[in-house]
mmCIF file of C-alpha atoms and ligand atoms in Angstrom:
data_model
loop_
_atom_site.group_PDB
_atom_site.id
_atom_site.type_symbol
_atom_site.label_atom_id
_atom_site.label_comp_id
_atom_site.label_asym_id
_atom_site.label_seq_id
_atom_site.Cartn_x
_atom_site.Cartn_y
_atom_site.Cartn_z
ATOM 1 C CA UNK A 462 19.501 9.953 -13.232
ATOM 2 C CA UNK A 463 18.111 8.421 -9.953
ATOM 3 C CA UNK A 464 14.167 9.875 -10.798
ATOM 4 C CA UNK A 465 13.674 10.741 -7.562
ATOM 5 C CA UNK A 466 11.001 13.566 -6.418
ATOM 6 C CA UNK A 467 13.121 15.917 -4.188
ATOM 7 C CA UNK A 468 9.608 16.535 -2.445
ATOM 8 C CA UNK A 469 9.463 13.146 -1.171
ATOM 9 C CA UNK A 470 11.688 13.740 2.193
ATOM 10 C CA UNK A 471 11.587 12.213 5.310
ATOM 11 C CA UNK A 472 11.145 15.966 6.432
ATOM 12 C CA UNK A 473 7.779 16.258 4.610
ATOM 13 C CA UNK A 474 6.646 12.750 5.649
ATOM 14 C CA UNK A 475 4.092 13.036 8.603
ATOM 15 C CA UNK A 476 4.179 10.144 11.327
ATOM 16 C CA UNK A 477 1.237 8.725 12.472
ATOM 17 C CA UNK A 478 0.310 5.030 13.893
ATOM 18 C CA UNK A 479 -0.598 3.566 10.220
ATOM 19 C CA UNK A 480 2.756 4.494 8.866
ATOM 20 C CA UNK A 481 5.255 4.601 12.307
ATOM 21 C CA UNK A 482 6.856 0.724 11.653
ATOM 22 C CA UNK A 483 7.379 1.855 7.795
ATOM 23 C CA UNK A 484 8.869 5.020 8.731
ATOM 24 C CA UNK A 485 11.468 3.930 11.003
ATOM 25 C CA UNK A 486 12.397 0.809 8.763
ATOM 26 C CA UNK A 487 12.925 3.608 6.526
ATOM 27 C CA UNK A 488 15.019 5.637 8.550
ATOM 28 C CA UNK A 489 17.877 2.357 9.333
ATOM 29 C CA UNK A 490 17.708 1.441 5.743
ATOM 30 C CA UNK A 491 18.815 4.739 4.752
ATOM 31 C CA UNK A 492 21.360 4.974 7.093
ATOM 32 C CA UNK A 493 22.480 1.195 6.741
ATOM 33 C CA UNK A 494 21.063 -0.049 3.468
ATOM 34 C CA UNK A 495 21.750 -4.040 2.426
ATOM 35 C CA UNK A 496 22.295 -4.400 6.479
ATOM 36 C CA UNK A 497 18.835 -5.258 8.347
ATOM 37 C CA UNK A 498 15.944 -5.457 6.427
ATOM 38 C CA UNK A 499 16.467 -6.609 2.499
ATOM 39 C CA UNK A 500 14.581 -6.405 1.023
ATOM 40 C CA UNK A 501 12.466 -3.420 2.380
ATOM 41 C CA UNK A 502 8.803 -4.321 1.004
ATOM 42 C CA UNK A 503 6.273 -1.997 1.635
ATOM 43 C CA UNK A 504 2.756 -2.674 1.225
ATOM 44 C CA UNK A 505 -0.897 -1.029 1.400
ATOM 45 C CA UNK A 506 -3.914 0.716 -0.348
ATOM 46 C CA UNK A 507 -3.132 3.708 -2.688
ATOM 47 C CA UNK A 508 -2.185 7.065 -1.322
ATOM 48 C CA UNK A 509 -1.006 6.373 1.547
ATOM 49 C CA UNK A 510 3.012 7.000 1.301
ATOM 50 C CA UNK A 511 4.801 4.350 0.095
ATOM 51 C CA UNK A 512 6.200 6.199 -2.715
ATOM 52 C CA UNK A 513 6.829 8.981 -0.848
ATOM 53 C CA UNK A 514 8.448 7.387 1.949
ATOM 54 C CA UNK A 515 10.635 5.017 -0.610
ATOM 55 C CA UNK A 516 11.496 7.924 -2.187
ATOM 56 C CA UNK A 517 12.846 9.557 0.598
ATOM 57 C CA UNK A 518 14.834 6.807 1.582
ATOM 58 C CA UNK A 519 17.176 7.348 -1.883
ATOM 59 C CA UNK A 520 16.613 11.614 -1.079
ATOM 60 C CA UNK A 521 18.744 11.154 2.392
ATOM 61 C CA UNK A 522 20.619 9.104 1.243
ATOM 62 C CA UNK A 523 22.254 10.710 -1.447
ATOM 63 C CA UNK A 524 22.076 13.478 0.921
ATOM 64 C CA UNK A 525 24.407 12.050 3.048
ATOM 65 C CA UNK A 526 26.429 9.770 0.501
ATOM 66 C CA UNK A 527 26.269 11.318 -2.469
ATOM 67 C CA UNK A 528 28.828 8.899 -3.958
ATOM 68 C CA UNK A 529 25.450 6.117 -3.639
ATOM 69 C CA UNK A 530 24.194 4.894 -6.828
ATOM 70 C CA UNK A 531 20.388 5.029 -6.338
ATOM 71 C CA UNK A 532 17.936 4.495 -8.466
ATOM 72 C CA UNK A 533 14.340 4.232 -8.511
ATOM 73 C CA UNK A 534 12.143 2.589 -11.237
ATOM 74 C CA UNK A 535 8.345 1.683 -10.775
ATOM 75 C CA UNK A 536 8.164 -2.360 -12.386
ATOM 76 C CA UNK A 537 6.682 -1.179 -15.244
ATOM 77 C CA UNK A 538 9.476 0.825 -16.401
ATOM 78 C CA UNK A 539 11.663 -1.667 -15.419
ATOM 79 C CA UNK A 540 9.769 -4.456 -17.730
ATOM 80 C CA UNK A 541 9.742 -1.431 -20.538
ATOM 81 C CA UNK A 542 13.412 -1.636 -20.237
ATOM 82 C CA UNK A 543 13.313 -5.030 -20.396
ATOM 83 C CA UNK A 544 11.543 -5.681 -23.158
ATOM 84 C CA UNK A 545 13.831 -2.774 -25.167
ATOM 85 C CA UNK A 546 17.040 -4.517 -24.245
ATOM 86 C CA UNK A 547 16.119 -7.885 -25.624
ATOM 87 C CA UNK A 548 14.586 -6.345 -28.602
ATOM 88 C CA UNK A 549 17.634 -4.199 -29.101
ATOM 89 C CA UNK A 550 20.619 -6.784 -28.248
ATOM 90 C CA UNK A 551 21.501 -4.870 -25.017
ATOM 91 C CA UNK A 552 20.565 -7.253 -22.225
ATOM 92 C CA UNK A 553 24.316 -6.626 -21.107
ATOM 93 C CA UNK A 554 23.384 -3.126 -20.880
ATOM 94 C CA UNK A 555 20.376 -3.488 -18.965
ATOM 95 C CA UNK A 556 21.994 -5.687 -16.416
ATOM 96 C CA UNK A 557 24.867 -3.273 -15.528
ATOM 97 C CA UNK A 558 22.515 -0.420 -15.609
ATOM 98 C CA UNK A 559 20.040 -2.497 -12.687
ATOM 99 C CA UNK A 560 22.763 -4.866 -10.700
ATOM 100 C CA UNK A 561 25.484 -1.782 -9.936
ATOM 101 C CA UNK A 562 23.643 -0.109 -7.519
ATOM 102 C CA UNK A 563 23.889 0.283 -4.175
ATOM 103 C CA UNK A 564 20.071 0.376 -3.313
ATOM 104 C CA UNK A 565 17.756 -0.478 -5.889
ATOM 105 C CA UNK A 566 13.815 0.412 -5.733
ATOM 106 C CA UNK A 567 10.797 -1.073 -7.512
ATOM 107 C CA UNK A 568 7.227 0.650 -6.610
ATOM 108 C CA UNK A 569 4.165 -1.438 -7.249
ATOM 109 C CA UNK A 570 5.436 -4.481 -8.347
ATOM 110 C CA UNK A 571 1.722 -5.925 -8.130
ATOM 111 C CA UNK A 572 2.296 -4.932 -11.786
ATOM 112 C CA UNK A 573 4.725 -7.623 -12.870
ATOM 113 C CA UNK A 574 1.826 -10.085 -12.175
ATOM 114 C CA UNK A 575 1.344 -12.026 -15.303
ATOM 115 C CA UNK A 576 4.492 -11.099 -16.807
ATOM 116 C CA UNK A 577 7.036 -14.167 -16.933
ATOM 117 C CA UNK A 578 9.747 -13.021 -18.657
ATOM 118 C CA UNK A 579 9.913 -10.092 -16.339
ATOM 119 C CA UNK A 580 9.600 -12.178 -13.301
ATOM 120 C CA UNK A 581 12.917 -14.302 -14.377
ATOM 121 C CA UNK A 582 15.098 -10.854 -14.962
ATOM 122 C CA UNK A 583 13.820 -9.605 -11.664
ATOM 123 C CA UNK A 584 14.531 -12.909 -9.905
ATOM 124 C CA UNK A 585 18.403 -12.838 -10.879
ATOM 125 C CA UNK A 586 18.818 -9.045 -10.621
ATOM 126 C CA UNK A 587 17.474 -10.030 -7.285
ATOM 127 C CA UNK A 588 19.495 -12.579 -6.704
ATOM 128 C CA UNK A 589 22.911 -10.351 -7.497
ATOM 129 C CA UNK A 590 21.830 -7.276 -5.765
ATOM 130 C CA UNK A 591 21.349 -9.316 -2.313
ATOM 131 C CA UNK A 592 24.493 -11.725 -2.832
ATOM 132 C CA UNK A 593 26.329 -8.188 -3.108
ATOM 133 C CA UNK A 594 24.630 -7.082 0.128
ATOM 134 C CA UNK A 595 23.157 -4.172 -1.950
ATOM 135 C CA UNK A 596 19.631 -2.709 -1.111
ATOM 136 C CA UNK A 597 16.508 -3.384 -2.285
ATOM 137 C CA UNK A 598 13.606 -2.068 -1.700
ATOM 138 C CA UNK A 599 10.166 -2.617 -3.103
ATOM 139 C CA UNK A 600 6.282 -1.683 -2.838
ATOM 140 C CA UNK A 601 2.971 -3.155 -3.319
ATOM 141 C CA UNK A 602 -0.648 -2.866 -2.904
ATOM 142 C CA UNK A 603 -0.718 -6.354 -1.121
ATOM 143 C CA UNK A 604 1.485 -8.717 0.757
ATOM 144 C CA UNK A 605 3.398 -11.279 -1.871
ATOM 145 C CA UNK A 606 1.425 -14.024 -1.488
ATOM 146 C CA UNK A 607 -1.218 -12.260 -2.746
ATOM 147 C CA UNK A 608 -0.338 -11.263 -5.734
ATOM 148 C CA UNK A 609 -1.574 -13.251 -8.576
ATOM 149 C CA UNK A 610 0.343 -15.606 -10.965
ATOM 150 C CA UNK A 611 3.708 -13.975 -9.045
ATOM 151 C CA UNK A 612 6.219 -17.112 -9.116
ATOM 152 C CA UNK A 613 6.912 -18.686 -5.753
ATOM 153 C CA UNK A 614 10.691 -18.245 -5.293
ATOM 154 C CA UNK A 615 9.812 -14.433 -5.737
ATOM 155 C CA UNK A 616 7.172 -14.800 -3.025
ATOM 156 C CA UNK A 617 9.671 -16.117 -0.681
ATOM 157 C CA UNK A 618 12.661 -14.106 -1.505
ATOM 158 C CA UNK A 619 10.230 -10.718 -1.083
ATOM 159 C CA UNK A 620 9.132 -11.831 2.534
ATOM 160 C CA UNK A 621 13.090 -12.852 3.301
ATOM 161 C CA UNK A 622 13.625 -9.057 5.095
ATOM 162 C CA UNK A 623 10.615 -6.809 6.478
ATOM 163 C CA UNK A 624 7.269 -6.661 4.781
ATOM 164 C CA UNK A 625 5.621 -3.504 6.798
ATOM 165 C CA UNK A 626 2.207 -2.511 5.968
ATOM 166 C CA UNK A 627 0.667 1.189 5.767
ATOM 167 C CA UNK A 628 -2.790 1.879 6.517
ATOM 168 C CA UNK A 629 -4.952 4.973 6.334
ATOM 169 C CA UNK A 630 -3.585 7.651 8.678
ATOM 170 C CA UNK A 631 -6.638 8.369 11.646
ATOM 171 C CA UNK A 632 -8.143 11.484 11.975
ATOM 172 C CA UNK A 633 -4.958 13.225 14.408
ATOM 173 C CA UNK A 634 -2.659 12.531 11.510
ATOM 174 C CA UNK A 635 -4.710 13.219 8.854
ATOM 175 C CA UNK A 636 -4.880 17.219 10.434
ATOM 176 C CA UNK A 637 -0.900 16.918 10.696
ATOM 177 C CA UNK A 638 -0.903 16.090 7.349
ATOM 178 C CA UNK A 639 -2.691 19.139 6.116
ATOM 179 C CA UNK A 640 -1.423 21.456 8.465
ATOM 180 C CA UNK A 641 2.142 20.146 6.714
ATOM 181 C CA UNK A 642 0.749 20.786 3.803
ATOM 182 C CA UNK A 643 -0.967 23.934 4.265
ATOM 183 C CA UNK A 644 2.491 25.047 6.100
ATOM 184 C CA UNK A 645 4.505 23.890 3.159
ATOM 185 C CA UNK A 646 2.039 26.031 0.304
ATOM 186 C CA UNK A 647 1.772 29.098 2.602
ATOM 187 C CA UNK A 648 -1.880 28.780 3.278
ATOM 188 C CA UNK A 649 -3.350 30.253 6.554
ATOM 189 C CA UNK A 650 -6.269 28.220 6.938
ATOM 190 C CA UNK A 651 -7.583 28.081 10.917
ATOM 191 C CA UNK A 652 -6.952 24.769 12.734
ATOM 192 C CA UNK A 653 -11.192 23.753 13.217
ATOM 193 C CA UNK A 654 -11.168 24.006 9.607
ATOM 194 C CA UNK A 655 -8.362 22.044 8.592
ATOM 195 C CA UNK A 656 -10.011 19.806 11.103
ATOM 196 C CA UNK A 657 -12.744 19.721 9.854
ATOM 197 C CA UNK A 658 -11.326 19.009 6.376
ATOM 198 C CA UNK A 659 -9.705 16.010 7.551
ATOM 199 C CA UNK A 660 -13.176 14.760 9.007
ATOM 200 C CA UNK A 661 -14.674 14.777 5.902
ATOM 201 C CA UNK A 662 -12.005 13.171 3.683
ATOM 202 C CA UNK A 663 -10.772 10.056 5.609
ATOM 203 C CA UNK A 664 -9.842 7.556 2.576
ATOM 204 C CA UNK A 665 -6.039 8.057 1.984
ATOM 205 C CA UNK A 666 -3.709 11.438 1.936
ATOM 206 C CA UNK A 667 -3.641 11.758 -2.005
ATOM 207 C CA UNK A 668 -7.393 12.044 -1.536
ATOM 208 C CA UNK A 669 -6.661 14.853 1.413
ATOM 209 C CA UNK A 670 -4.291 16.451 -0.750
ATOM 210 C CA UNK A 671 -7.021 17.056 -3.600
ATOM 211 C CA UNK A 672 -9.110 18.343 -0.866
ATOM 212 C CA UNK A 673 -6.564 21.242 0.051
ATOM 213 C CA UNK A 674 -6.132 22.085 -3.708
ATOM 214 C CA UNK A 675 -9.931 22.072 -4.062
ATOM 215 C CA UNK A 676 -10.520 24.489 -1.156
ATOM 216 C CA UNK A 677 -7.597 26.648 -2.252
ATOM 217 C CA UNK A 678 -9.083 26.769 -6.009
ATOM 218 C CA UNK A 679 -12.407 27.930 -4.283
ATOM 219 C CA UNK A 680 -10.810 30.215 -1.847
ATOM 220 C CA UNK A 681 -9.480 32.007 -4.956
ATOM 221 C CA UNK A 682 -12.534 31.706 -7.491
ATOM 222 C CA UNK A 683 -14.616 33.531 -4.656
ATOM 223 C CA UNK A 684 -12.053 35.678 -3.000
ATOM 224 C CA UNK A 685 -12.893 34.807 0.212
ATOM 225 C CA UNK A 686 -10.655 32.819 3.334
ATOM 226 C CA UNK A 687 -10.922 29.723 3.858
ATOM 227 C CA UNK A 688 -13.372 29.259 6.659
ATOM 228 C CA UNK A 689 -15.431 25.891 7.800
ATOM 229 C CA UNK A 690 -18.144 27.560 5.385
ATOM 230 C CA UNK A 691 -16.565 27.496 1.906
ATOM 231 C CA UNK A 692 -14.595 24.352 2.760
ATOM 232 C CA UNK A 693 -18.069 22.722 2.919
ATOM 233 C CA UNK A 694 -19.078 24.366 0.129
ATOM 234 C CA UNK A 695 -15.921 23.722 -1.463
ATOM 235 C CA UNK A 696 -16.095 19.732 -0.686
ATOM 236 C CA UNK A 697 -19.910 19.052 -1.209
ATOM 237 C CA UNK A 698 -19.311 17.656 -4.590
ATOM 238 C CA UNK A 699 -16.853 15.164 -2.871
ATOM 239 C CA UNK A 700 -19.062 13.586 -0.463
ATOM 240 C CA UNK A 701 -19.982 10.909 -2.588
ATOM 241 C CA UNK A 702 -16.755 9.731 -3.907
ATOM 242 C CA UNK A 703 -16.526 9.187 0.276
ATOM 243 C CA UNK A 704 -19.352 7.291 0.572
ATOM 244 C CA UNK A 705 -18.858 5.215 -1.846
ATOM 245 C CA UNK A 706 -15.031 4.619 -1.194
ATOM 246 C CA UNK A 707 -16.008 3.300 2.772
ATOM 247 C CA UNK A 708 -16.176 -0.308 2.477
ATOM 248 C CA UNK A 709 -18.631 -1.745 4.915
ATOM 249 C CA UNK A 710 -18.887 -5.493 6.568
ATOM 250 C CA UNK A 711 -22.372 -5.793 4.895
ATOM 251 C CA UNK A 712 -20.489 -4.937 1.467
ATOM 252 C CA UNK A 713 -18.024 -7.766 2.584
ATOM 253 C CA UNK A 714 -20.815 -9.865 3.800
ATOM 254 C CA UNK A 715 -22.567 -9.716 0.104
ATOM 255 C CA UNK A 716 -19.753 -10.076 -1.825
ATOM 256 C CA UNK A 717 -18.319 -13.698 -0.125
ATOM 257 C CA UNK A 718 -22.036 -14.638 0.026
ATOM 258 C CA UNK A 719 -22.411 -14.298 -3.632
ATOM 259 C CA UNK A 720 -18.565 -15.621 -4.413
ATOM 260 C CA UNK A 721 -19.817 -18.757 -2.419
ATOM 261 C CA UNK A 722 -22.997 -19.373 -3.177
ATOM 262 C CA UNK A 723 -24.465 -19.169 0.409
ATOM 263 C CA UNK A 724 -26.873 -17.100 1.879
ATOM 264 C CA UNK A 725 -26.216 -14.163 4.368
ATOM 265 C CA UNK A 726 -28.629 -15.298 7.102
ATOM 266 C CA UNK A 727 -26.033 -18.321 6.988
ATOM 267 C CA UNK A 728 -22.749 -16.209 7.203
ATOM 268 C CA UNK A 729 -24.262 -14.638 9.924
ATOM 269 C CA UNK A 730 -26.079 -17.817 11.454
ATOM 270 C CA UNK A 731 -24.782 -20.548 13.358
ATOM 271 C CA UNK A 732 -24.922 -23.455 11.032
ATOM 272 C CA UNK A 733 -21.372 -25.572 11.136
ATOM 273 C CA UNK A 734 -20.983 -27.118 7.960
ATOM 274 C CA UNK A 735 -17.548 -26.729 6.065
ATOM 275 C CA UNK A 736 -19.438 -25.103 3.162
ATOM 276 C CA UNK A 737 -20.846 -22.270 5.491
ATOM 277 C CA UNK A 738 -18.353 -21.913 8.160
ATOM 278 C CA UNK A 739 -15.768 -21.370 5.458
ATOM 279 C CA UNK A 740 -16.985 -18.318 3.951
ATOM 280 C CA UNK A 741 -18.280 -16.606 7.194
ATOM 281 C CA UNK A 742 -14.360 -16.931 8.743
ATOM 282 C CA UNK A 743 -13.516 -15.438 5.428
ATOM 283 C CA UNK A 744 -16.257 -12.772 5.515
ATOM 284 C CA UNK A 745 -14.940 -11.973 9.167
ATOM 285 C CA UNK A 746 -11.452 -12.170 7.931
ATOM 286 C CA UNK A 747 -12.006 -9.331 5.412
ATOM 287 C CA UNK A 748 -13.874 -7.407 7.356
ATOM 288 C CA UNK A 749 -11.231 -7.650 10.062
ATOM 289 C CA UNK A 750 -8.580 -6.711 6.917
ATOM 290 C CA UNK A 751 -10.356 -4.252 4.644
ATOM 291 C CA UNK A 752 -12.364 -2.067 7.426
ATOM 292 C CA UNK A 753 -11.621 -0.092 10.655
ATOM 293 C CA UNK A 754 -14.294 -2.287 12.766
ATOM 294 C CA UNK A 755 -13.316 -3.432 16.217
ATOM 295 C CA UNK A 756 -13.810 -6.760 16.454
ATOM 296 C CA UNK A 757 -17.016 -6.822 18.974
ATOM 297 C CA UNK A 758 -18.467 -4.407 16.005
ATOM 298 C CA UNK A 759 -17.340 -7.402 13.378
ATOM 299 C CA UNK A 760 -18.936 -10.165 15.761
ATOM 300 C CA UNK A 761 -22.332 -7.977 16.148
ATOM 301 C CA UNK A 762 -22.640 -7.676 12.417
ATOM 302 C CA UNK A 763 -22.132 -11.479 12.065
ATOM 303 C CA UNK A 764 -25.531 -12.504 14.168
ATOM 304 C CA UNK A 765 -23.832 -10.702 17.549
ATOM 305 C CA UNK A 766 -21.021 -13.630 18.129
ATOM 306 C CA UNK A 767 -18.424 -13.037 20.433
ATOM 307 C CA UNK A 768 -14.695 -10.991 19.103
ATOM 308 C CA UNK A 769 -12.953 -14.110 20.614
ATOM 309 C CA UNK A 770 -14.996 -15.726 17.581
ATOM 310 C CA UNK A 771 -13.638 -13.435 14.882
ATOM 311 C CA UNK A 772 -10.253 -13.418 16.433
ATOM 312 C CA UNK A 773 -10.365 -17.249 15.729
ATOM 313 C CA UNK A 774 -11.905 -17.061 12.335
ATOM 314 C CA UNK A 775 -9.189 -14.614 11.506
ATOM 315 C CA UNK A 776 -6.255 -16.480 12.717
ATOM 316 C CA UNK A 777 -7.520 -19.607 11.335
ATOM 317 C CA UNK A 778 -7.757 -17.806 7.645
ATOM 318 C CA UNK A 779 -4.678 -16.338 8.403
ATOM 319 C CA UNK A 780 -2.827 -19.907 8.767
ATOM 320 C CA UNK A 781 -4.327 -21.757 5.848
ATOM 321 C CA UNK A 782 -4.144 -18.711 3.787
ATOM 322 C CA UNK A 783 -0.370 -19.098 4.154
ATOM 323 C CA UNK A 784 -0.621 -22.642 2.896
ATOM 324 C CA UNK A 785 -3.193 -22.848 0.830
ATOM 325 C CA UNK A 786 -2.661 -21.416 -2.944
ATOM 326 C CA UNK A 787 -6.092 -21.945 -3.887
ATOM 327 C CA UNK A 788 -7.647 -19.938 -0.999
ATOM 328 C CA UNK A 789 -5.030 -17.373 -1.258
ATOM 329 C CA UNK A 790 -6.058 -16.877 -5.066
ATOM 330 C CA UNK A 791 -10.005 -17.097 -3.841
ATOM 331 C CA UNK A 792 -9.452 -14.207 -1.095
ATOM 332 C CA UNK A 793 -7.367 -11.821 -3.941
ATOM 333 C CA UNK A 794 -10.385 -12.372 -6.184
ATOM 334 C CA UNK A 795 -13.052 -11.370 -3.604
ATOM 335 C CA UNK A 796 -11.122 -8.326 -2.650
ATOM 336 C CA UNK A 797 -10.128 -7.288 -6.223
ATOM 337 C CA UNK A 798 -14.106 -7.326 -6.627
ATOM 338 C CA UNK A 799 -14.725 -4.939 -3.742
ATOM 339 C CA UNK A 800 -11.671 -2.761 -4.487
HETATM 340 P P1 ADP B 836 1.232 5.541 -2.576
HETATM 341 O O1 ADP B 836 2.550 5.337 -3.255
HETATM 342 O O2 ADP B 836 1.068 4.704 -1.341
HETATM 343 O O3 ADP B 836 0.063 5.406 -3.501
HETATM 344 P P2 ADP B 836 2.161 8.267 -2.338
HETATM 345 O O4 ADP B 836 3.485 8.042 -1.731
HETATM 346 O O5 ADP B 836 2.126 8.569 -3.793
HETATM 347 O O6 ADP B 836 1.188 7.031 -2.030
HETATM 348 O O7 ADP B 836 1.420 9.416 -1.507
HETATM 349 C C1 ADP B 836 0.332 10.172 -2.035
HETATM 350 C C2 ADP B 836 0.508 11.633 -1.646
HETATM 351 O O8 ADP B 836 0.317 11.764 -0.257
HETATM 352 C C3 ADP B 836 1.888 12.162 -1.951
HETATM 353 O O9 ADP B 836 1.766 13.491 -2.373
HETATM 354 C C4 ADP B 836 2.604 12.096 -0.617
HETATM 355 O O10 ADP B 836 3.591 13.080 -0.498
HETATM 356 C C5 ADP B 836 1.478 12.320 0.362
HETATM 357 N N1 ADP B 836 1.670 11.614 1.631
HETATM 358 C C6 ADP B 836 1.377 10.317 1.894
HETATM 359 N N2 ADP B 836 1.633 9.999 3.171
HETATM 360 C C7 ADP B 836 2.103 11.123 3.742
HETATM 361 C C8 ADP B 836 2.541 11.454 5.079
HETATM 362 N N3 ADP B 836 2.547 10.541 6.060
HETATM 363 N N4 ADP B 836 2.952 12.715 5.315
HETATM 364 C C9 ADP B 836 2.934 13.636 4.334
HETATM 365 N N5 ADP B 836 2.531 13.400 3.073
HETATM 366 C C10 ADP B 836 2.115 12.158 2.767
HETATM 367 MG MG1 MG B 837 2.916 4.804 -5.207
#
């Protein structure tokens, strides 16, 4: 039983600039797994492929090896089968079912946050997959460091191979996507439209997905194609969900302000006192992370400084973020609050 999705193939997987890096760590680790990059750690908002592209890493594979044991478990069925095994005596069991494999996969492991006793079995099955030079590969919503109350060594060991993020796909790839898709659920639906389509939904692919199903659904209820017309009939209900889902600097700019206890004429002001400058490198840091603004756009919305200035604030949040726990934990909090 590997529970793999046999839909989630490197044939059905769409490249496009946010995903291009993943995709071709991918590729090797398929064809050499426990050789370059172990572990694998993907990382990035929700729907944008990791799954998928995990997934299809165990699909070829075991289409090319089928003697490879694979399996695939997301980390809260592997702390489920954690928890049985100690309550049932069959830790012995549990460790031969997760340490002989030949590439072992764990998607979101932001979930074994807070869990101890989890973290300590994953650390040693860890530890005896890569001493065996087996693979392992792993996802996330966030880079390691970020994730709260996740033990240090674990940090470490997770950023020992390639951590590659994914980020939304831009509009060209979000069209391939649904012309895939449309291809793949033998729908004839004109090119402007699907383009259109992909203009309106631009938050991640599960989202664009929905959006297909919900203009096919229509297409059927009313027996008509689907033209530009019903798809914006279709997709009127959605429009909010898309408003609300585009995270904007000012958003960011509240949010720190408030966290902080400053004022946003100050963020975007000039004023050079630790208290303030602190926050407004952070407040340009996020907005550099958790929107598409070029940074000239970032330094107009913060009192019309120049990008060399956000570039700085974001490489000096960058550094002390990597040494400082307590600013690491304060930047997850802020962005768990706008997420
Ligand atoms: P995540 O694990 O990052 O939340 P998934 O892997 O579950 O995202 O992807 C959500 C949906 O979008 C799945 O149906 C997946 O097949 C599809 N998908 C994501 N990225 C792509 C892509 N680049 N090409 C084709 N389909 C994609
Ligand atoms: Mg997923």
């Amino acid at each position: 039983e590997t529970h793999l999705n046999p839909n989630y193939t490197f044939d059905n997987f769409i490249i496009g600039k946010g995903n291009q890096m993943a995709h071709a760590a991918a590729l090797i680790v398929s064809e050499e797994p426990g050789k370059l990059y172990n572990p694998l750690f993907f990382y990035g908002g929700v729907g944008l492929g990791k799954t998928h592209l995990m997934q299809a890493i165990g699909n070829k594979r075991l289409e090319d090896h089928p003697e490879t044991n694979v399996k695939y478990v997301t980390s809260e069925a592997f702390t489920n089968d954690f928890i049985n095994a100690i309550q049932t005596n069959r830790t012995e069991e549990f460790r031969r079912e997760y340490r002989d494999v030949d590439i072992l996969m764990v998607d979101d492991i932001q979930f074994f946050a807070q869990k101890e006793g989890t973290q300590e079995e994953f650390f040693h099955t860890f530890n005896a997959l890569y001493n065996n030079n087996k693979q392992i590969v792993l996802t996330s919503d966030r880079v390691p460091q970020e994730i709260p109350k996740l033990q240090e060594r674990l940090v470490s060991r997770f950023a020992w191979g390639l951590p590659v993020d994914i980020t939304p796909p831009d509009l060209e790839t979000r069209i391939a996507i649904l012309k895939n898709k449309a291809k793949l659920d033998n729908l004839s639906i004109p090119n402007d439209t699907l383009a259109y389509i992909a203009g309106q939904i631009d938050s991640n692919v599960r989202e664009l997905e929905g959006a297909l199903s919900r203009v096919q659904a229509y297409s059927k209820l009313k027996n008509e194609p689907v033209t530009t017309d019903l798809v914006y009939e279709a997709l009127r209900g959605l429009k909010l969900t898309k408003a609300n889902r585009e995270l904007s600097i000012v958003d960011i700019q509240n949010k720190v302000a408030n966290y902080f206890h400053v004022s946003i004429n100050d963020l975007k002001g000039k004023k050079r006192m630790k208290s303030i400058v602190m926050p407004r490198q952070i407040a340009m840091y996020l907005s550099r992370e958790m929107t598409s603004n070029s940074l000239p756009k970032i330094g107009k919305e913060f009192g019309g400084k120049d990008h060399t200035t956000v570039i700085h604030a974001c490489d000096k949040i960058a550094e002390i973020v990597k040494i400082d726990a307590d600013l690491r934990k304060e930047i997850a909090d802020i962005k768990s609050a706008l997420n």
